[in-house]
mmCIF file of C-alpha atoms in Angstrom:
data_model
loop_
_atom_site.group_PDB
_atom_site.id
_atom_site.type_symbol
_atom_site.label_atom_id
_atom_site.label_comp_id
_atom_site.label_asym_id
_atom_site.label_seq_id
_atom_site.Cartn_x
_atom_site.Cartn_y
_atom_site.Cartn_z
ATOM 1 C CA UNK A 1 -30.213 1.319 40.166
ATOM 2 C CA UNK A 2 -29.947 5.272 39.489
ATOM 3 C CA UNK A 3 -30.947 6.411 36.138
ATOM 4 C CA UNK A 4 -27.363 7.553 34.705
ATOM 5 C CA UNK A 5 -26.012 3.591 35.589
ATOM 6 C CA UNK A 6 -29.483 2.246 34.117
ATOM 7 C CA UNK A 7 -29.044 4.396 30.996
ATOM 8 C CA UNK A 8 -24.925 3.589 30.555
ATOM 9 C CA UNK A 9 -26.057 -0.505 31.022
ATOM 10 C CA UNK A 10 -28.764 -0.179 28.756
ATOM 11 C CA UNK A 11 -26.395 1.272 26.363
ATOM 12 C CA UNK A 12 -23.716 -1.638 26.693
ATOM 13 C CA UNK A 13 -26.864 -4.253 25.935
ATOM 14 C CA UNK A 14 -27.587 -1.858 22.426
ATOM 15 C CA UNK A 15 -24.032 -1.687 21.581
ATOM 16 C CA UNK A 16 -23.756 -5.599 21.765
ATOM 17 C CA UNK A 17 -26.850 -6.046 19.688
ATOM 18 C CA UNK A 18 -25.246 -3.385 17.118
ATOM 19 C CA UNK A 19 -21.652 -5.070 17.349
ATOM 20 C CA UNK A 20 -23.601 -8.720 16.628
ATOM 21 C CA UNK A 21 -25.804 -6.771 13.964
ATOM 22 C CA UNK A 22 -22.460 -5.461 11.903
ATOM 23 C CA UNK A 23 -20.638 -8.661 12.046
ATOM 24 C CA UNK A 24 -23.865 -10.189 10.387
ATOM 25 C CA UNK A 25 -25.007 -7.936 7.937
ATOM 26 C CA UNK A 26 -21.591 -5.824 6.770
ATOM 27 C CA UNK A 27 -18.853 -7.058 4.544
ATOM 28 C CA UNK A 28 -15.467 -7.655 6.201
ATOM 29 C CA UNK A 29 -13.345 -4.794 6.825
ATOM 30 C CA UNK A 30 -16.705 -2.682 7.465
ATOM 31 C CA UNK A 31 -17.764 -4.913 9.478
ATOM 32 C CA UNK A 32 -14.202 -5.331 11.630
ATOM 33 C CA UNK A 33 -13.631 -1.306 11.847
ATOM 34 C CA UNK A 34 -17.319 -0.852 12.820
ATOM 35 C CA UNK A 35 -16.844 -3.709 15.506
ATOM 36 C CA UNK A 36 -13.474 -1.963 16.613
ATOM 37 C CA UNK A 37 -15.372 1.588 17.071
ATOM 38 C CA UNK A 38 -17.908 -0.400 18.745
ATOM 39 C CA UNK A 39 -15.654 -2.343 20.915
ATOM 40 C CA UNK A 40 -14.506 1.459 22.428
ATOM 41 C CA UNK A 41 -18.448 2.648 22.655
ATOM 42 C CA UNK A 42 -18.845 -0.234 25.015
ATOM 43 C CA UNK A 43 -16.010 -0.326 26.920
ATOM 44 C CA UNK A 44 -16.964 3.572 27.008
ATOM 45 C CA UNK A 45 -20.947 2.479 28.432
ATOM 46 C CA UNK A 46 -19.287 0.289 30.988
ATOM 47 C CA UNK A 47 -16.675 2.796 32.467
ATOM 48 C CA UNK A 48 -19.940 4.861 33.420
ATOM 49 C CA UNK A 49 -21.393 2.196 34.318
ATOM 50 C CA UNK A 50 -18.800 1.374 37.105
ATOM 51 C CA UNK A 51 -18.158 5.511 37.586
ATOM 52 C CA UNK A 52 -21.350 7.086 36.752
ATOM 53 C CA UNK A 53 -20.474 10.378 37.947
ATOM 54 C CA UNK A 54 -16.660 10.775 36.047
ATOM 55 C CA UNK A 55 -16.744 13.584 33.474
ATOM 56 C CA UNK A 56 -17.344 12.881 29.968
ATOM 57 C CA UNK A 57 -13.433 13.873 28.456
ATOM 58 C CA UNK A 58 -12.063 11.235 31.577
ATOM 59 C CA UNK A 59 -14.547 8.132 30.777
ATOM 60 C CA UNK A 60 -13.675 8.592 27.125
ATOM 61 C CA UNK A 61 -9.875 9.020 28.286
ATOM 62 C CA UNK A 62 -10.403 5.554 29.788
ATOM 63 C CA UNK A 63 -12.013 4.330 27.212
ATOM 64 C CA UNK A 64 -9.626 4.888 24.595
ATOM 65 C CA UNK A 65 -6.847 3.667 26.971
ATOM 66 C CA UNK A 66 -8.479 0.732 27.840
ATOM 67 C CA UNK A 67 -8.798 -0.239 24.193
ATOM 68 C CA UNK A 68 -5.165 0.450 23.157
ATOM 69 C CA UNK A 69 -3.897 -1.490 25.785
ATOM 70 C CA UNK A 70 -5.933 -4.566 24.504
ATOM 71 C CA UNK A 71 -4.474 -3.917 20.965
ATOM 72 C CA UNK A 72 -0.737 -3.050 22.134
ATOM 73 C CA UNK A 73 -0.933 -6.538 24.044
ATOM 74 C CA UNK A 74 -1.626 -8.578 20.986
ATOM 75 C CA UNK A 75 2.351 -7.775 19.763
ATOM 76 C CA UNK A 76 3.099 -10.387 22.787
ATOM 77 C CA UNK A 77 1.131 -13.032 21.412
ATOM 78 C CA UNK A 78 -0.499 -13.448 25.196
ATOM 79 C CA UNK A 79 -4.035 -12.501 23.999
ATOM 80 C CA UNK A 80 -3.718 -14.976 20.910
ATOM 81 C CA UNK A 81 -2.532 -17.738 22.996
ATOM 82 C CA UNK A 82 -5.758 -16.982 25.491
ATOM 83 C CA UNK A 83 -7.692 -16.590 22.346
ATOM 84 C CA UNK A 84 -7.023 -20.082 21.112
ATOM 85 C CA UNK A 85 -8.360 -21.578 24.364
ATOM 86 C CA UNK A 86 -11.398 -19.624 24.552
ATOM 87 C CA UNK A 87 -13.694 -17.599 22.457
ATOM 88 C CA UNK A 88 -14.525 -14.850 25.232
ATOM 89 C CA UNK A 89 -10.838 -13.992 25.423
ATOM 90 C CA UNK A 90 -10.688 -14.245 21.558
ATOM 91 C CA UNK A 91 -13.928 -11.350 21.540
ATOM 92 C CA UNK A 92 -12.432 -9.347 24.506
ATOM 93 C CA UNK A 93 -8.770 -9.608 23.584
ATOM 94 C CA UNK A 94 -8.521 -10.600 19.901
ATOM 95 C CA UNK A 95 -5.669 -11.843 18.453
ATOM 96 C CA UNK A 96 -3.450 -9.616 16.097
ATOM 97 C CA UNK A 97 -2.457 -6.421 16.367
ATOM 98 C CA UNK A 98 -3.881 -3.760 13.547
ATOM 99 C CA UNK A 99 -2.353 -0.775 13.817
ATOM 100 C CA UNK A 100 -5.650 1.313 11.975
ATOM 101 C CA UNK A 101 -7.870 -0.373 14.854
ATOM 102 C CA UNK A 102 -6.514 2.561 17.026
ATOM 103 C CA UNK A 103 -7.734 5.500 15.176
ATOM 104 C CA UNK A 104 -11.458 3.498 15.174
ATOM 105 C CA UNK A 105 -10.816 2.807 19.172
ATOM 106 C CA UNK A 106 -9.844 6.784 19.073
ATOM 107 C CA UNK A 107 -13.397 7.415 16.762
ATOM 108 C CA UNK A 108 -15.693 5.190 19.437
ATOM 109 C CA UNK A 109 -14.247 6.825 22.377
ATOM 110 C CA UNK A 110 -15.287 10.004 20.347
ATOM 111 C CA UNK A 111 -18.599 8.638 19.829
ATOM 112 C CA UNK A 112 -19.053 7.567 23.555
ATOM 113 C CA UNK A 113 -17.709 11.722 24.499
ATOM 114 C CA UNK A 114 -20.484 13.205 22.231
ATOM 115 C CA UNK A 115 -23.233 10.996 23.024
ATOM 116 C CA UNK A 116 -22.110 11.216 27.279
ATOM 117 C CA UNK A 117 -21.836 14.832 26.833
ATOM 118 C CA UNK A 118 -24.980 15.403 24.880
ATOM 119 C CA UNK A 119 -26.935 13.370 27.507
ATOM 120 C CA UNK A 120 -25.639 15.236 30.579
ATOM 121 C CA UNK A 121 -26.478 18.549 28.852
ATOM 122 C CA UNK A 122 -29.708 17.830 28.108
ATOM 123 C CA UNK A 123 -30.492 15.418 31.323
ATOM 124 C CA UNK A 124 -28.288 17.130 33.710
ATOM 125 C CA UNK A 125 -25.139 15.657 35.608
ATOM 126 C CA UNK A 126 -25.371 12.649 37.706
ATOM 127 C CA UNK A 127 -27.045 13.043 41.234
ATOM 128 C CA UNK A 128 -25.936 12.041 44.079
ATOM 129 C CA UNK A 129 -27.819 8.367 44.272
ATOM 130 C CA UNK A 130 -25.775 7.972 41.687
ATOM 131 C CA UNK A 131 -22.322 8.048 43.669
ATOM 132 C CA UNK A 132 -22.714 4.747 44.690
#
């Protein structure tokens, strides 16, 4: 696997870890905001993941998308309903929409920019194994 989808995966495993670490150890609304910026961060790892070579701004552009749409959906109940049936959908979709859970989505894909950005500066941009 090259190195910049190796890194972005190993990222996604650390961000789980972190989410699972928060929701155990923080009180509640730390521990929910936290979990939402998270949320973004790995949704972030996993967009470079699948496009390893897509510039920093557009992953976290996808990112933050990505994550809005998941919280605009919960005002039509769909993502509850799934939610009731299954606790994947309930950690992937959630249930109710919170309108402050965009500005942490918008602070994770923020995260995600700086640390991508950061990493290709200082590593270099994807190479061409990595296209695939």
């Amino acid at each position: 696997m090259p190195r910049h989808r190796l890194a972005a995966l190993a990222a996604a495993v650390v961000v789980v870890a972190a989410g699972l670490a928060v929701r155990a150890l923080l009180p509640g609304a730390v521990a929910k905001y936290a979990g939402d910026l998270l949320y973004t961060v790995l949704v972030y790892a996993l967009v470079v993941v699948a496009a390893p070579r897509a510039r920093p701004f557009v992953v976290a552009a996808v990112a933050l998308g990505v994550s809005w749409l998941v919280e605009f959906a919960q005002l039509t109940g769909v993502p509850a309903e799934l939610s009731a049936h299954s606790t994947p959908a309930r950690l992937v979709l959630g249930t109710t929409f919170n309108a402050p859970d965009l500005f942490w989505y918008a602070v994770g894909a923020a995260v995600g920019y700086a640390v991508h950005s950061i990493r290709v500066k200082y590593l270099g941009p994807p190479d061409s194994r990595d296209a695939g």
